[in-house]
Amino acid sequence: MADNEVISGIFALVGVAIGGGLTFGIELWRDRHSRNRDRILTTAICSSELRMFAERCNDVAWDDGTYLGQMAGRHQDGQEYLEAQVKSPKLPQWSTEMKWGALDATYMQRIFQLPIEYRYMQGALEDVRQNDFPPFDDTFASRQASYASMGLHALDLAHCLEMSAGLISPNDDRARRQLSEIFLRYRSSNVGPERAIDNDISVKSADG
C-alpha cells in the first residue's frame, strides 16, 4: 500500500512538473510571438515613414532654384537669383504608442538621432545662406547635396530596419539612384549626415 502511495505521489509530482513546464512554454511562446509581431509592425511603420521622408528629400535635392529653366527669383532692379521651389520636408511624426522596445537598440538610437542630424543640417545650410550672395549658387549646391545625403541616410536606415526584422525591402533603386546622382554631383558642398558619404549601400548603388 505504501509503495502505491509513493508511486502515486511521484506521478502527481511528475504531472505537476509537466503541466508547469507546458504552461511556461506556452507563455514563453506567446511572449516571443507578441514581441516578434510588435517588432514587425513597428519596423513596417518606421521604414515606410523613413522612405516617404527620403522621397521628399529627393524632391528638395532636385530643386535647383530655377523655374522653367530660368532663375526663379528676381529683384526689383532686375537681378535674378535662385529661389527654392520645393519646401523642406517635415520629419516623420512617430506615434507615442509605438512599441519602441521591440526594435534593436542600435536602430532605435539611429531613429531618435535623426531629428538632431536634421536640425544640425538645417543650421549649417542657414550658415551657408547667410554668407552667400545672389544668385546663391553655394546655397543651392549645399542644399541639394545635403538633402540628397539625408535622403540616402533615411533609405539606408529603413533598409537596415527591414533586414533586422526579416522583411523584404521594397525596390528603391529609382530614389536611391536619383539621390546618389545629386549627392555625387555636389558632394563637396554636403553639410548633411557624414555616414551617407561612406555607407556601402549608398556608394554601391551610386556606382551601379
PDB file of N, CA and C in Angstrom, residues 49-104:
ATOM      1  N   GLU A  49       7.683  55.382 -43.106  1.00  0.00           N
ATOM      2  CA  GLU A  49       7.820  56.822 -42.843  1.00  0.00           C
ATOM      3  C   GLU A  49       9.186  57.327 -43.301  1.00  0.00           C
ATOM      4  N   LEU A  50      10.215  56.539 -43.063  1.00  0.00           N
ATOM      5  CA  LEU A  50      11.562  56.928 -43.483  1.00  0.00           C
ATOM      6  C   LEU A  50      11.663  56.994 -45.003  1.00  0.00           C
ATOM      7  N   ARG A  51      11.027  56.056 -45.683  1.00  0.00           N
ATOM      8  CA  ARG A  51      11.066  56.055 -47.145  1.00  0.00           C
ATOM      9  C   ARG A  51      10.287  57.240 -47.724  1.00  0.00           C
ATOM     10  N   MET A  52       9.181  57.585 -47.083  1.00  0.00           N
ATOM     11  CA  MET A  52       8.430  58.760 -47.525  1.00  0.00           C
ATOM     12  C   MET A  52       9.260  60.029 -47.304  1.00  0.00           C
ATOM     13  N   PHE A  53       9.944  60.102 -46.168  1.00  0.00           N
ATOM     14  CA  PHE A  53      10.820  61.236 -45.881  1.00  0.00           C
ATOM     15  C   PHE A  53      11.935  61.322 -46.925  1.00  0.00           C
ATOM     16  N   ALA A  54      12.494  60.169 -47.293  1.00  0.00           N
ATOM     17  CA  ALA A  54      13.561  60.137 -48.297  1.00  0.00           C
ATOM     18  C   ALA A  54      13.048  60.635 -49.652  1.00  0.00           C
ATOM     19  N   GLU A  55      11.808  60.279 -50.008  1.00  0.00           N
ATOM     20  CA  GLU A  55      11.227  60.752 -51.266  1.00  0.00           C
ATOM     21  C   GLU A  55      11.108  62.275 -51.260  1.00  0.00           C
ATOM     22  N   ARG A  56      10.713  62.821 -50.127  1.00  0.00           N
ATOM     23  CA  ARG A  56      10.571  64.280 -50.032  1.00  0.00           C
ATOM     24  C   ARG A  56      11.933  64.969 -50.051  1.00  0.00           C
ATOM     25  N   CYS A  57      12.930  64.322 -49.448  1.00  0.00           N
ATOM     26  CA  CYS A  57      14.300  64.846 -49.536  1.00  0.00           C
ATOM     27  C   CYS A  57      14.768  64.828 -50.986  1.00  0.00           C
ATOM     28  N   ASN A  58      14.358  63.810 -51.723  1.00  0.00           N
ATOM     29  CA  ASN A  58      14.715  63.702 -53.132  1.00  0.00           C
ATOM     30  C   ASN A  58      14.129  64.867 -53.927  1.00  0.00           C
ATOM     31  N   ASP A  59      12.890  65.237 -53.598  1.00  0.00           N
ATOM     32  CA  ASP A  59      12.261  66.386 -54.276  1.00  0.00           C
ATOM     33  C   ASP A  59      13.072  67.659 -54.047  1.00  0.00           C
ATOM     34  N   VAL A  60      13.529  67.853 -52.809  1.00  0.00           N
ATOM     35  CA  VAL A  60      14.324  69.045 -52.496  1.00  0.00           C
ATOM     36  C   VAL A  60      15.690  68.966 -53.176  1.00  0.00           C
ATOM     37  N   ALA A  61      16.278  67.778 -53.188  1.00  0.00           N
ATOM     38  CA  ALA A  61      17.606  67.606 -53.790  1.00  0.00           C
ATOM     39  C   ALA A  61      17.612  67.970 -55.275  1.00  0.00           C
ATOM     40  N   TRP A  62      16.490  67.769 -55.939  1.00  0.00           N
ATOM     41  CA  TRP A  62      16.420  68.096 -57.368  1.00  0.00           C
ATOM     42  C   TRP A  62      15.897  69.508 -57.628  1.00  0.00           C
ATOM     43  N   ASP A  63      15.626  70.249 -56.582  1.00  0.00           N
ATOM     44  CA  ASP A  63      15.209  71.645 -56.734  1.00  0.00           C
ATOM     45  C   ASP A  63      16.459  72.511 -56.876  1.00  0.00           C
ATOM     46  N   ASP A  64      16.709  72.976 -58.075  1.00  0.00           N
ATOM     47  CA  ASP A  64      17.923  73.775 -58.332  1.00  0.00           C
ATOM     48  C   ASP A  64      17.666  75.275 -58.292  1.00  0.00           C
ATOM     49  N   GLY A  65      16.471  75.665 -57.833  1.00  0.00           N
ATOM     50  CA  GLY A  65      16.192  77.086 -57.700  1.00  0.00           C
ATOM     51  C   GLY A  65      15.741  77.765 -58.972  1.00  0.00           C
ATOM     52  N   THR A  66      15.460  76.971 -59.998  1.00  0.00           N
ATOM     53  CA  THR A  66      15.014  77.549 -61.260  1.00  0.00           C
ATOM     54  C   THR A  66      13.553  77.188 -61.517  1.00  0.00           C
ATOM     55  N   TYR A  67      12.937  77.944 -62.438  1.00  0.00           N
ATOM     56  CA  TYR A  67      11.567  77.660 -62.860  1.00  0.00           C
ATOM     57  C   TYR A  67      11.527  77.757 -64.380  1.00  0.00           C
ATOM     58  N   LEU A  68      11.177  76.648 -65.013  1.00  0.00           N
ATOM     59  CA  LEU A  68      11.159  76.571 -66.476  1.00  0.00           C
ATOM     60  C   LEU A  68      12.513  76.945 -67.070  1.00  0.00           C
ATOM     61  N   GLY A  69      13.555  76.489 -66.376  1.00  0.00           N
ATOM     62  CA  GLY A  69      14.908  76.699 -66.886  1.00  0.00           C
ATOM     63  C   GLY A  69      15.509  78.055 -66.591  1.00  0.00           C
ATOM     64  N   GLN A  70      14.765  78.927 -65.929  1.00  0.00           N
ATOM     65  CA  GLN A  70      15.258  80.265 -65.602  1.00  0.00           C
ATOM     66  C   GLN A  70      15.332  80.422 -64.080  1.00  0.00           C
ATOM     67  N   MET A  71      16.223  81.316 -63.636  1.00  0.00           N
ATOM     68  CA  MET A  71      16.285  81.582 -62.204  1.00  0.00           C
ATOM     69  C   MET A  71      14.918  82.026 -61.705  1.00  0.00           C
ATOM     70  N   ALA A  72      14.473  81.418 -60.607  1.00  0.00           N
ATOM     71  CA  ALA A  72      13.097  81.614 -60.150  1.00  0.00           C
ATOM     72  C   ALA A  72      12.871  82.959 -59.464  1.00  0.00           C
ATOM     73  N   GLY A  73      13.927  83.567 -58.928  1.00  0.00           N
ATOM     74  CA  GLY A  73      13.778  84.832 -58.217  1.00  0.00           C
ATOM     75  C   GLY A  73      14.272  86.023 -59.013  1.00  0.00           C
ATOM     76  N   ARG A  74      13.692  87.186 -58.734  1.00  0.00           N
ATOM     77  CA  ARG A  74      14.122  88.414 -59.416  1.00  0.00           C
ATOM     78  C   ARG A  74      13.923  89.606 -58.491  1.00  0.00           C
ATOM     79  N   HIS A  75      14.986  90.371 -58.308  1.00  0.00           N
ATOM     80  CA  HIS A  75      14.889  91.595 -57.522  1.00  0.00           C
ATOM     81  C   HIS A  75      14.227  92.698 -58.352  1.00  0.00           C
ATOM     82  N   GLN A  76      13.843  93.759 -57.662  1.00  0.00           N
ATOM     83  CA  GLN A  76      13.210  94.880 -58.353  1.00  0.00           C
ATOM     84  C   GLN A  76      14.124  95.527 -59.374  1.00  0.00           C
ATOM     85  N   ASP A  77      15.433  95.438 -59.131  1.00  0.00           N
ATOM     86  CA  ASP A  77      16.386  96.023 -60.081  1.00  0.00           C
ATOM     87  C   ASP A  77      16.651  95.103 -61.271  1.00  0.00           C
ATOM     88  N   GLY A  78      15.947  93.954 -61.301  1.00  0.00           N
ATOM     89  CA  GLY A  78      16.089  93.039 -62.425  1.00  0.00           C
ATOM     90  C   GLY A  78      17.090  91.922 -62.211  1.00  0.00           C
ATOM     91  N   GLN A  79      17.845  91.977 -61.106  1.00  0.00           N
ATOM     92  CA  GLN A  79      18.823  90.928 -60.843  1.00  0.00           C
ATOM     93  C   GLN A  79      18.117  89.617 -60.519  1.00  0.00           C
ATOM     94  N   GLU A  80      18.490  88.547 -61.199  1.00  0.00           N
ATOM     95  CA  GLU A  80      17.879  87.250 -60.990  1.00  0.00           C
ATOM     96  C   GLU A  80      18.685  86.446 -59.973  1.00  0.00           C
ATOM     97  N   TYR A  81      18.000  85.549 -59.310  1.00  0.00           N
ATOM     98  CA  TYR A  81      18.663  84.685 -58.331  1.00  0.00           C
ATOM     99  C   TYR A  81      17.891  83.374 -58.201  1.00  0.00           C
ATOM    100  N   LEU A  82      18.573  82.382 -57.683  1.00  0.00           N
ATOM    101  CA  LEU A  82      17.959  81.076 -57.455  1.00  0.00           C
ATOM    102  C   LEU A  82      17.030  81.149 -56.247  1.00  0.00           C
ATOM    103  N   GLU A  83      15.865  80.533 -56.371  1.00  0.00           N
ATOM    104  CA  GLU A  83      14.880  80.564 -55.291  1.00  0.00           C
ATOM    105  C   GLU A  83      14.235  79.181 -55.160  1.00  0.00           C
ATOM    106  N   ALA A  84      14.120  78.709 -53.929  1.00  0.00           N
ATOM    107  CA  ALA A  84      13.577  77.367 -53.682  1.00  0.00           C
ATOM    108  C   ALA A  84      12.167  77.234 -54.226  1.00  0.00           C
ATOM    109  N   GLN A  85      11.902  76.127 -54.919  1.00  0.00           N
ATOM    110  CA  GLN A  85      10.579  75.815 -55.448  1.00  0.00           C
ATOM    111  C   GLN A  85       9.903  74.695 -54.659  1.00  0.00           C
ATOM    112  N   VAL A  86      10.690  73.997 -53.861  1.00  0.00           N
ATOM    113  CA  VAL A  86      10.167  72.871 -53.070  1.00  0.00           C
ATOM    114  C   VAL A  86      10.462  73.139 -51.596  1.00  0.00           C
ATOM    115  N   LYS A  87       9.446  73.024 -50.768  1.00  0.00           N
ATOM    116  CA  LYS A  87       9.626  73.241 -49.337  1.00  0.00           C
ATOM    117  C   LYS A  87      10.385  72.088 -48.694  1.00  0.00           C
ATOM    118  N   SER A  88      11.131  72.408 -47.659  1.00  0.00           N
ATOM    119  CA  SER A  88      11.847  71.365 -46.919  1.00  0.00           C
ATOM    120  C   SER A  88      10.842  70.429 -46.253  1.00  0.00           C
ATOM    121  N   PRO A  89      11.113  69.130 -46.285  1.00  0.00           N
ATOM    122  CA  PRO A  89      10.157  68.175 -45.702  1.00  0.00           C
ATOM    123  C   PRO A  89      10.174  68.195 -44.177  1.00  0.00           C
ATOM    124  N   LYS A  90       9.042  67.829 -43.603  1.00  0.00           N
ATOM    125  CA  LYS A  90       8.981  67.665 -42.162  1.00  0.00           C
ATOM    126  C   LYS A  90       9.469  66.271 -41.792  1.00  0.00           C
ATOM    127  N   LEU A  91      10.043  66.161 -40.612  1.00  0.00           N
ATOM    128  CA  LEU A  91      10.496  64.857 -40.131  1.00  0.00           C
ATOM    129  C   LEU A  91       9.298  63.947 -39.881  1.00  0.00           C
ATOM    130  N   PRO A  92       9.496  62.631 -39.955  1.00  0.00           N
ATOM    131  CA  PRO A  92       8.414  61.708 -39.626  1.00  0.00           C
ATOM    132  C   PRO A  92       7.880  61.970 -38.215  1.00  0.00           C
ATOM    133  N   GLN A  93       6.582  61.880 -38.075  1.00  0.00           N
ATOM    134  CA  GLN A  93       5.948  62.061 -36.770  1.00  0.00           C
ATOM    135  C   GLN A  93       5.638  60.687 -36.182  1.00  0.00           C
ATOM    136  N   TRP A  94       6.424  60.290 -35.205  1.00  0.00           N
ATOM    137  CA  TRP A  94       6.265  58.954 -34.630  1.00  0.00           C
ATOM    138  C   TRP A  94       5.171  58.966 -33.556  1.00  0.00           C
ATOM    139  N   SER A  95       4.360  57.934 -33.563  1.00  0.00           N
ATOM    140  CA  SER A  95       3.314  57.788 -32.552  1.00  0.00           C
ATOM    141  C   SER A  95       3.929  57.396 -31.214  1.00  0.00           C
ATOM    142  N   THR A  96       3.422  57.969 -30.153  1.00  0.00           N
ATOM    143  CA  THR A  96       3.915  57.638 -28.808  1.00  0.00           C
ATOM    144  C   THR A  96       3.484  56.236 -28.391  1.00  0.00           C
ATOM    145  N   GLU A  97       2.534  55.653 -29.108  1.00  0.00           N
ATOM    146  CA  GLU A  97       2.037  54.327 -28.764  1.00  0.00           C
ATOM    147  C   GLU A  97       2.814  53.210 -29.455  1.00  0.00           C
ATOM    148  N   MET A  98       3.811  53.575 -30.239  1.00  0.00           N
ATOM    149  CA  MET A  98       4.600  52.547 -30.913  1.00  0.00           C
ATOM    150  C   MET A  98       5.427  51.748 -29.919  1.00  0.00           C
ATOM    151  N   LYS A  99       5.637  50.467 -30.220  1.00  0.00           N
ATOM    152  CA  LYS A  99       6.390  49.567 -29.348  1.00  0.00           C
ATOM    153  C   LYS A  99       7.883  49.697 -29.634  1.00  0.00           C
ATOM    154  N   TRP A 100       8.480  50.809 -29.167  1.00  0.00           N
ATOM    155  CA  TRP A 100       9.887  51.065 -29.468  1.00  0.00           C
ATOM    156  C   TRP A 100      10.804  49.989 -28.894  1.00  0.00           C
ATOM    157  N   GLY A 101      10.414  49.414 -27.754  1.00  0.00           N
ATOM    158  CA  GLY A 101      11.254  48.402 -27.130  1.00  0.00           C
ATOM    159  C   GLY A 101      11.407  47.147 -27.956  1.00  0.00           C
ATOM    160  N   ALA A 102      10.569  46.974 -28.980  1.00  0.00           N
ATOM    161  CA  ALA A 102      10.652  45.790 -29.825  1.00  0.00           C
ATOM    162  C   ALA A 102      11.772  45.901 -30.856  1.00  0.00           C
ATOM    163  N   LEU A 103      12.295  47.133 -31.072  1.00  0.00           N
ATOM    164  CA  LEU A 103      13.356  47.342 -32.061  1.00  0.00           C
ATOM    165  C   LEU A 103      14.729  47.091 -31.468  1.00  0.00           C
ATOM    166  N   ASP A 104      15.661  46.783 -32.333  1.00  0.00           N
ATOM    167  CA  ASP A 104      17.055  46.678 -31.927  1.00  0.00           C
ATOM    168  C   ASP A 104      17.506  48.032 -31.393  1.00  0.00           C
TER     169      ASP A 104
END
